[in-house]
Structure formats: structure tokens, C-alpha cells
Amino acid sequence: AGKGEKYFQGVMPMGRFQNFEDFLSLFPVKPRDKIRAGFNVICPAHADRKPSLSVTQNSNKILLDCKAGCGVESIVEALGLTMSDLFLDHSPSPSKKIVATYSYHNAEGKLIYEVVRFEPKGFSQRRPDGKGGYIWNLTGIKPMLYHLPAILKAIRHNDRIYVAEGERDADRLWGLGLVATTNPMGAGKWKEHYSDTLKSGNMVILPDNDQSGVDHALSIANSSYGKAKSIKLLEPFKDSIDVSDWLDNGHSVEELEALVEN
């Protein structure tokens, strides 16, 4: 890990970044070039050999400009952040506490990164630093499906795989004896290589009951068409936000399986 990478243990400052220096610490000190309003650093969204990403500040907002043409969203995603993380929070406030950790392992079962949920509500990503701590970004990490080793086993055994929106829903289904997965970072973040991973799999896609959830489910189905062995796209659960909410409202795993069969 470079000297500029930031580490946190257990708690993280409210607002993700409280000042420009906090954000800049995501990038290695070398190579880093000082410019009038900030710094040029290595861009995490492409194979950058010399600093081509300018990082500057305008009031309480971080500005990113890659000279190679990488979009701001792709840069933010490569850092394991969200667009809202570009807004600094200068106000003193209580620390966010980790309330859930979702571990992502590669095909061999090695821990590659984690998605961390905080209270007050918020999410971030971290990867092991090899020294017992964590680096709070996914720079250089190719994101993967949740529960990947078990998903690959399910494909080999021709088992049904439920694709939910979010780790909480996937874990809820696992607790009921179903094989379930999700992509990291939520709706709208499905990638083509996730569909490649599910090639020859029997997929059941469970949309959340809002427009972004429906759009997300449709994008998964379209991306996986012609790759998966079978795809079943369920309708959003009536009077429920998502599958966990639907189960909390008194429905059973048997009812879910019946919906799939019908």
C-alpha cells in the first residue's frame, strides 16, 4: 500500500471525507504532481502510467478531470466510492459505526474485498492490506458477484440461483436454504462480466419494487440473455419494498418457489 492510502479501524468519520486532504489520501504520494488548484494523480479507471487525473476542490465539492477521458462515475466506481462522496462534510458529527460486513471471495475462496454498512445509513468498500488492516477503496480490484464460490458450485450442479438487489436480501435467501447472489454497489451497477460468470446458470431475478429496481432487473436479464441456461424475471412483490420485506410480511420460501414455478 502506498503512503497516501487511508486506513480506518471500526469507525469512519461521518460524511466520508471531511476535507480535501482526506480525499487526496486515497492516492499514493508518488507519483503526484502539484497544480495550481490541487494535484495530478494516477487515474484508477485506466492503465495510467503518469498522473493524468486532476483532483481539485470547489467549495465543498471534489472535482475530477481525467485527461485520458475517463468519466467521473467510472473514476468514482474504481475508487469504491459513490458520487455523493465527492461532497465534503466539514461539520463535526458522531462517528459512523459498522453494523454489517459483506465479504466477497474469489473462485478459490480468498477474501478479495468487503462491502461495509454503517449506521447512520451508508456503505463503503474496503480490501485487505495484507497486514491485518484495510484499504478503503477498490483501486485495481475487479468487482465480482457475492457468494461467488457457492454460485459456481450451483452452476455445476444445475441448481437455481436467485439474483437479488443487495447483500442483505441475498443473505436473507441464503438463510432460508436458497442459493442467492447480488452485485456490489446496488442498482444500476450490473456489469457484463457478472453475466459471463453466470453462464449456463439457472437464474431467478428478483426486482425491488421501484423504478430503479425494475430497470436494474431488466438490465440483468438483457445482459444474461443467451448466456444463462434459463432466466426467470419475477414481477416486483406487491405491497413490499423487496424480497426481505415480502418475507417479513408473512410470506414463505415455499410461496417464493411456487412463484418461480408458475
CSV table of C-alpha atoms in Angstrom, one decimal:
chain,number,residue,atom,x,y,z
A,1,ALA,CA,0.0,0.0,0.0
A,2,GLY,CA,1.2,3.5,-0.8
A,3,LYS,CA,1.9,6.1,1.9
A,4,GLY,CA,-1.1,8.1,0.7
A,5,GLU,CA,-3.7,5.3,1.2
A,6,LYS,CA,-6.0,5.9,4.2
A,7,TYR,CA,-6.9,3.3,6.8
A,8,PHE,CA,-9.8,3.2,9.3
A,9,GLN,CA,-10.5,0.7,12.0
A,10,GLY,CA,-14.1,0.1,13.2
A,11,VAL,CA,-15.4,3.6,12.7
A,12,MET,CA,-15.3,6.1,9.9
A,13,PRO,CA,-15.9,9.9,10.0
A,14,MET,CA,-19.4,11.0,9.2
A,15,GLY,CA,-19.7,12.3,5.7
A,16,ARG,CA,-16.9,10.0,4.4
A,17,PHE,CA,-14.4,12.8,3.7
A,18,GLN,CA,-14.2,15.9,5.9
A,19,ASN,CA,-11.6,17.8,3.8
A,20,PHE,CA,-9.7,17.8,0.6
A,21,GLU,CA,-6.6,16.1,2.2
A,22,ASP,CA,-8.8,13.2,3.3
A,23,PHE,CA,-9.9,12.5,-0.2
A,24,LEU,CA,-6.4,13.0,-1.6
A,25,SER,CA,-5.1,10.4,0.7
A,26,LEU,CA,-6.8,7.8,-1.4
A,27,PHE,CA,-4.0,8.2,-3.9
A,28,PRO,CA,-0.3,7.3,-3.5
A,29,VAL,CA,2.0,10.2,-2.7
A,30,LYS,CA,4.2,9.2,-5.6
A,31,PRO,CA,3.7,9.9,-8.4
A,32,ARG,CA,1.7,13.0,-7.7
A,33,ASP,CA,2.2,16.4,-9.3
A,34,LYS,CA,1.1,19.7,-7.7
A,35,ILE,CA,-1.0,22.0,-9.9
A,36,ARG,CA,-2.5,25.4,-9.1
A,37,ALA,CA,-5.7,24.3,-7.5
A,38,GLY,CA,-4.9,20.7,-6.5
A,39,PHE,CA,-2.9,17.7,-7.7
A,40,ASN,CA,-2.5,15.5,-10.7
A,41,VAL,CA,-2.6,11.8,-9.6
A,42,ILE,CA,-2.7,8.3,-11.1
A,43,CYS,CA,-6.2,7.7,-12.5
A,44,PRO,CA,-7.7,4.4,-11.1
A,45,ALA,CA,-10.1,4.0,-14.0
A,46,HIS,CA,-7.5,3.2,-16.7
A,47,ALA,CA,-3.9,1.9,-17.0
A,48,ASP,CA,-2.3,5.2,-16.1
A,49,ARG,CA,1.5,5.4,-16.1
A,50,LYS,CA,1.8,9.1,-15.3
A,51,PRO,CA,-0.6,11.3,-13.4
A,52,SER,CA,-3.4,12.2,-15.7
A,53,LEU,CA,-6.2,12.8,-13.2
A,54,SER,CA,-6.6,16.3,-11.8
A,55,VAL,CA,-8.1,16.4,-8.4
A,56,THR,CA,-9.2,19.9,-7.2
A,57,GLN,CA,-11.8,21.4,-4.9
A,58,ASN,CA,-14.5,23.9,-5.5
A,59,SER,CA,-16.2,25.0,-2.2
A,60,ASN,CA,-17.3,21.7,-0.6
A,61,LYS,CA,-17.1,19.6,-3.8
A,62,ILE,CA,-14.2,17.5,-5.1
A,63,LEU,CA,-13.7,17.9,-8.9
A,64,LEU,CA,-12.2,15.1,-11.0
A,65,ASP,CA,-10.9,15.6,-14.6
A,66,CYS,CA,-9.1,12.7,-16.4
A,67,LYS,CA,-7.0,13.9,-19.3
A,68,ALA,CA,-7.4,10.5,-20.9
A,69,GLY,CA,-11.2,10.9,-21.0
A,70,CYS,CA,-12.4,8.7,-18.1
A,71,GLY,CA,-15.8,9.7,-16.9
A,72,VAL,CA,-16.3,10.9,-13.3
A,73,GLU,CA,-18.6,8.0,-12.5
A,74,SER,CA,-16.1,5.4,-13.7
A,75,ILE,CA,-13.3,7.0,-11.6
A,76,VAL,CA,-15.6,7.1,-8.5
A,77,GLU,CA,-16.5,3.5,-9.0
A,78,ALA,CA,-12.9,2.4,-9.4
A,79,LEU,CA,-12.2,4.0,-6.1
A,80,GLY,CA,-15.0,2.1,-4.5
A,81,LEU,CA,-17.0,5.3,-3.7
A,82,THR,CA,-20.3,6.8,-4.7
A,83,MET,CA,-20.9,10.2,-6.3
A,84,SER,CA,-22.1,11.6,-3.0
A,85,ASP,CA,-18.6,11.0,-1.6
A,86,LEU,CA,-17.4,13.9,-3.8
A,87,PHE,CA,-19.2,16.3,-1.4
A,88,LEU,CA,-17.2,17.1,1.7
A,89,ASP,CA,-18.8,17.2,5.1
A,90,HIS,CA,-17.0,19.8,7.3
A,91,SER,CA,-19.4,19.6,10.2
A,92,PRO,CA,-18.3,17.8,13.4
A,93,SER,CA,-20.6,14.8,14.0
A,94,PRO,CA,-20.6,11.4,15.6
A,95,SER,CA,-18.7,8.5,14.0
A,96,LYS,CA,-20.4,6.0,11.8
A,97,LYS,CA,-20.4,2.6,13.2
A,98,ILE,CA,-20.0,-0.6,11.2
A,99,VAL,CA,-23.2,-2.7,11.6
A,100,ALA,CA,-22.7,-5.2,8.8
A,101,THR,CA,-19.9,-6.6,6.7
A,102,TYR,CA,-20.4,-8.5,3.4
A,103,SER,CA,-17.4,-10.4,2.3
A,104,TYR,CA,-16.6,-11.1,-1.4
A,105,HIS,CA,-14.4,-14.1,-2.2
A,106,ASN,CA,-12.8,-15.2,-5.5
A,107,ALA,CA,-13.4,-18.6,-7.1
A,108,GLU,CA,-10.7,-20.1,-4.8
A,109,GLY,CA,-12.4,-18.8,-1.7
A,110,LYS,CA,-9.9,-16.0,-1.0
A,111,LEU,CA,-11.2,-12.8,0.5
A,112,ILE,CA,-10.8,-10.0,-2.0
A,113,TYR,CA,-12.9,-7.2,-0.6
A,114,GLU,CA,-15.8,-6.3,1.7
A,115,VAL,CA,-18.8,-4.1,1.4
A,116,VAL,CA,-19.4,-2.4,4.8
A,117,ARG,CA,-22.7,-1.0,6.0
A,118,PHE,CA,-22.7,1.8,8.5
A,119,GLU,CA,-25.2,3.5,10.9
A,120,PRO,CA,-26.2,6.2,10.3
A,121,LYS,CA,-27.0,4.6,6.9
A,122,GLY,CA,-24.2,4.4,4.5
A,123,PHE,CA,-22.0,2.0,2.5
A,124,SER,CA,-18.3,1.8,1.6
A,125,GLN,CA,-15.9,-0.8,0.3
A,126,ARG,CA,-12.5,-2.0,1.7
A,127,ARG,CA,-9.8,-4.5,0.8
A,128,PRO,CA,-7.3,-6.3,3.0
A,129,ASP,CA,-3.9,-4.6,3.2
A,130,GLY,CA,-2.1,-7.9,4.0
A,131,LYS,CA,-1.1,-6.5,7.4
A,132,GLY,CA,-4.3,-7.1,9.3
A,133,GLY,CA,-5.9,-3.8,8.3
A,134,TYR,CA,-7.9,-2.4,5.4
A,135,ILE,CA,-7.5,0.0,2.5
A,136,TRP,CA,-10.8,1.9,1.9
A,137,ASN,CA,-11.1,1.7,-1.8
A,138,LEU,CA,-11.2,-0.9,-4.6
A,139,THR,CA,-8.4,0.5,-6.8
A,140,GLY,CA,-7.1,-2.3,-9.0
A,141,ILE,CA,-9.8,-4.7,-7.9
A,142,LYS,CA,-12.2,-6.3,-10.4
A,143,PRO,CA,-15.6,-6.5,-8.7
A,144,MET,CA,-17.3,-9.9,-8.5
A,145,LEU,CA,-20.6,-11.5,-7.6
A,146,TYR,CA,-21.5,-12.1,-3.9
A,147,HIS,CA,-21.0,-15.7,-2.7
A,148,LEU,CA,-19.0,-16.4,-5.9
A,149,PRO,CA,-17.6,-19.9,-4.9
A,150,ALA,CA,-21.1,-21.2,-4.0
A,151,ILE,CA,-22.5,-19.7,-7.2
A,152,LEU,CA,-20.0,-21.5,-9.3
A,153,LYS,CA,-20.8,-24.7,-7.5
A,154,ALA,CA,-24.5,-24.2,-8.0
A,155,ILE,CA,-23.9,-23.8,-11.8
A,156,ARG,CA,-22.0,-27.1,-11.9
A,157,HIS,CA,-24.9,-28.8,-10.0
A,158,ASN,CA,-27.6,-27.2,-12.1
A,159,ASP,CA,-29.1,-25.6,-9.1
A,160,ARG,CA,-31.3,-22.5,-9.2
A,161,ILE,CA,-29.6,-19.1,-8.4
A,162,TYR,CA,-31.6,-16.2,-7.1
A,163,VAL,CA,-30.3,-12.8,-8.1
A,164,ALA,CA,-31.4,-10.1,-5.6
A,165,GLU,CA,-30.7,-6.4,-5.2
A,166,GLY,CA,-28.3,-6.0,-2.3
A,167,GLU,CA,-26.3,-8.3,0.0
A,168,ARG,CA,-29.0,-8.1,2.8
A,169,ASP,CA,-31.6,-9.7,0.5
A,170,ALA,CA,-29.1,-12.3,-0.8
A,171,ASP,CA,-28.2,-13.3,2.8
A,172,ARG,CA,-31.8,-13.5,3.8
A,173,LEU,CA,-32.4,-16.0,1.0
A,174,TRP,CA,-29.3,-18.0,1.9
A,175,GLY,CA,-30.7,-18.2,5.5
A,176,LEU,CA,-33.8,-19.9,4.0
A,177,GLY,CA,-31.7,-22.5,2.2
A,178,LEU,CA,-31.7,-20.9,-1.3
A,179,VAL,CA,-28.6,-20.1,-3.4
A,180,ALA,CA,-28.5,-16.3,-3.9
A,181,THR,CA,-26.2,-13.6,-5.1
A,182,THR,CA,-26.1,-9.9,-5.9
A,183,ASN,CA,-23.7,-7.5,-7.5
A,184,PRO,CA,-21.9,-4.9,-5.3
A,185,MET,CA,-22.8,-1.2,-5.2
A,186,GLY,CA,-26.5,-1.6,-5.8
A,187,ALA,CA,-28.9,-0.9,-8.6
A,188,GLY,CA,-27.6,0.2,-12.0
A,189,LYS,CA,-24.2,-1.3,-11.3
A,190,TRP,CA,-24.5,-4.7,-13.1
A,191,LYS,CA,-21.5,-5.5,-15.3
A,192,GLU,CA,-21.2,-7.7,-18.4
A,193,HIS,CA,-18.7,-10.0,-16.7
A,194,TYR,CA,-21.2,-10.8,-14.0
A,195,SER,CA,-23.4,-12.3,-16.7
A,196,ASP,CA,-20.4,-14.2,-18.0
A,197,THR,CA,-19.9,-15.6,-14.5
A,198,LEU,CA,-23.5,-16.9,-14.6
A,199,LYS,CA,-23.1,-18.5,-18.0
A,200,SER,CA,-25.0,-21.8,-18.0
A,201,GLY,CA,-26.7,-20.9,-14.7
A,202,ASN,CA,-30.4,-21.1,-13.9
A,203,MET,CA,-31.2,-17.5,-12.9
A,204,VAL,CA,-34.2,-16.1,-11.0
A,205,ILE,CA,-34.1,-12.3,-10.9
A,206,LEU,CA,-35.9,-10.6,-8.0
A,207,PRO,CA,-36.6,-6.9,-8.7
A,208,ASP,CA,-37.1,-4.3,-5.9
A,209,ASN,CA,-40.5,-2.6,-6.0
A,210,ASP,CA,-39.4,0.7,-7.5
A,211,GLN,CA,-38.4,2.0,-10.9
A,212,SER,CA,-34.7,1.7,-10.3
A,213,GLY,CA,-35.2,-1.8,-9.1
A,214,VAL,CA,-37.2,-2.8,-12.2
A,215,ASP,CA,-34.7,-1.2,-14.5
A,216,HIS,CA,-31.9,-3.0,-12.7
A,217,ALA,CA,-33.6,-6.3,-13.0
A,218,LEU,CA,-34.2,-5.8,-16.7
A,219,SER,CA,-30.6,-4.9,-17.3
A,220,ILE,CA,-29.5,-8.1,-15.7
A,221,ALA,CA,-31.9,-10.1,-17.8
A,222,ASN,CA,-30.9,-8.4,-21.0
A,223,SER,CA,-27.2,-8.8,-20.2
A,224,SER,CA,-27.6,-12.5,-19.3
A,225,TYR,CA,-29.8,-13.4,-22.3
A,226,GLY,CA,-28.0,-16.0,-24.4
A,227,LYS,CA,-25.5,-16.8,-21.7
A,228,ALA,CA,-27.6,-18.2,-18.8
A,229,LYS,CA,-29.2,-21.6,-19.2
A,230,SER,CA,-32.5,-20.2,-18.1
A,231,ILE,CA,-33.8,-16.8,-16.8
A,232,LYS,CA,-36.9,-16.1,-14.9
A,233,LEU,CA,-37.7,-12.5,-14.1
A,234,LEU,CA,-40.3,-12.2,-11.4
A,235,GLU,CA,-42.6,-9.2,-11.1
A,236,PRO,CA,-42.0,-6.9,-8.1
A,237,PHE,CA,-43.5,-8.1,-4.9
A,238,LYS,CA,-46.8,-6.3,-4.3
A,239,ASP,CA,-47.1,-4.2,-1.2
A,240,SER,CA,-43.4,-4.9,-0.4
A,241,ILE,CA,-40.2,-3.0,-1.0
A,242,ASP,CA,-38.1,-6.1,-1.7
A,243,VAL,CA,-37.9,-9.8,-1.1
A,244,SER,CA,-36.8,-9.3,2.6
A,245,ASP,CA,-39.8,-7.0,3.2
A,246,TRP,CA,-42.1,-9.5,1.4
A,247,LEU,CA,-40.9,-12.3,3.7
A,248,ASP,CA,-41.3,-10.1,6.8
A,249,ASN,CA,-44.9,-9.6,5.7
A,250,GLY,CA,-45.6,-13.2,6.4
A,251,HIS,CA,-44.8,-14.9,3.1
A,252,SER,CA,-42.7,-18.1,2.9
A,253,VAL,CA,-39.9,-19.6,0.9
A,254,GLU,CA,-42.4,-22.1,-0.4
A,255,GLU,CA,-44.5,-19.3,-1.8
A,256,LEU,CA,-41.5,-17.9,-3.5
A,257,GLU,CA,-40.6,-21.2,-5.1
A,258,ALA,CA,-44.2,-21.5,-6.3
A,259,LEU,CA,-44.0,-18.1,-7.9
A,260,VAL,CA,-40.9,-19.2,-9.8
A,261,GLU,CA,-42.5,-22.5,-10.9
A,262,ASN,CA,-45.6,-20.6,-12.2
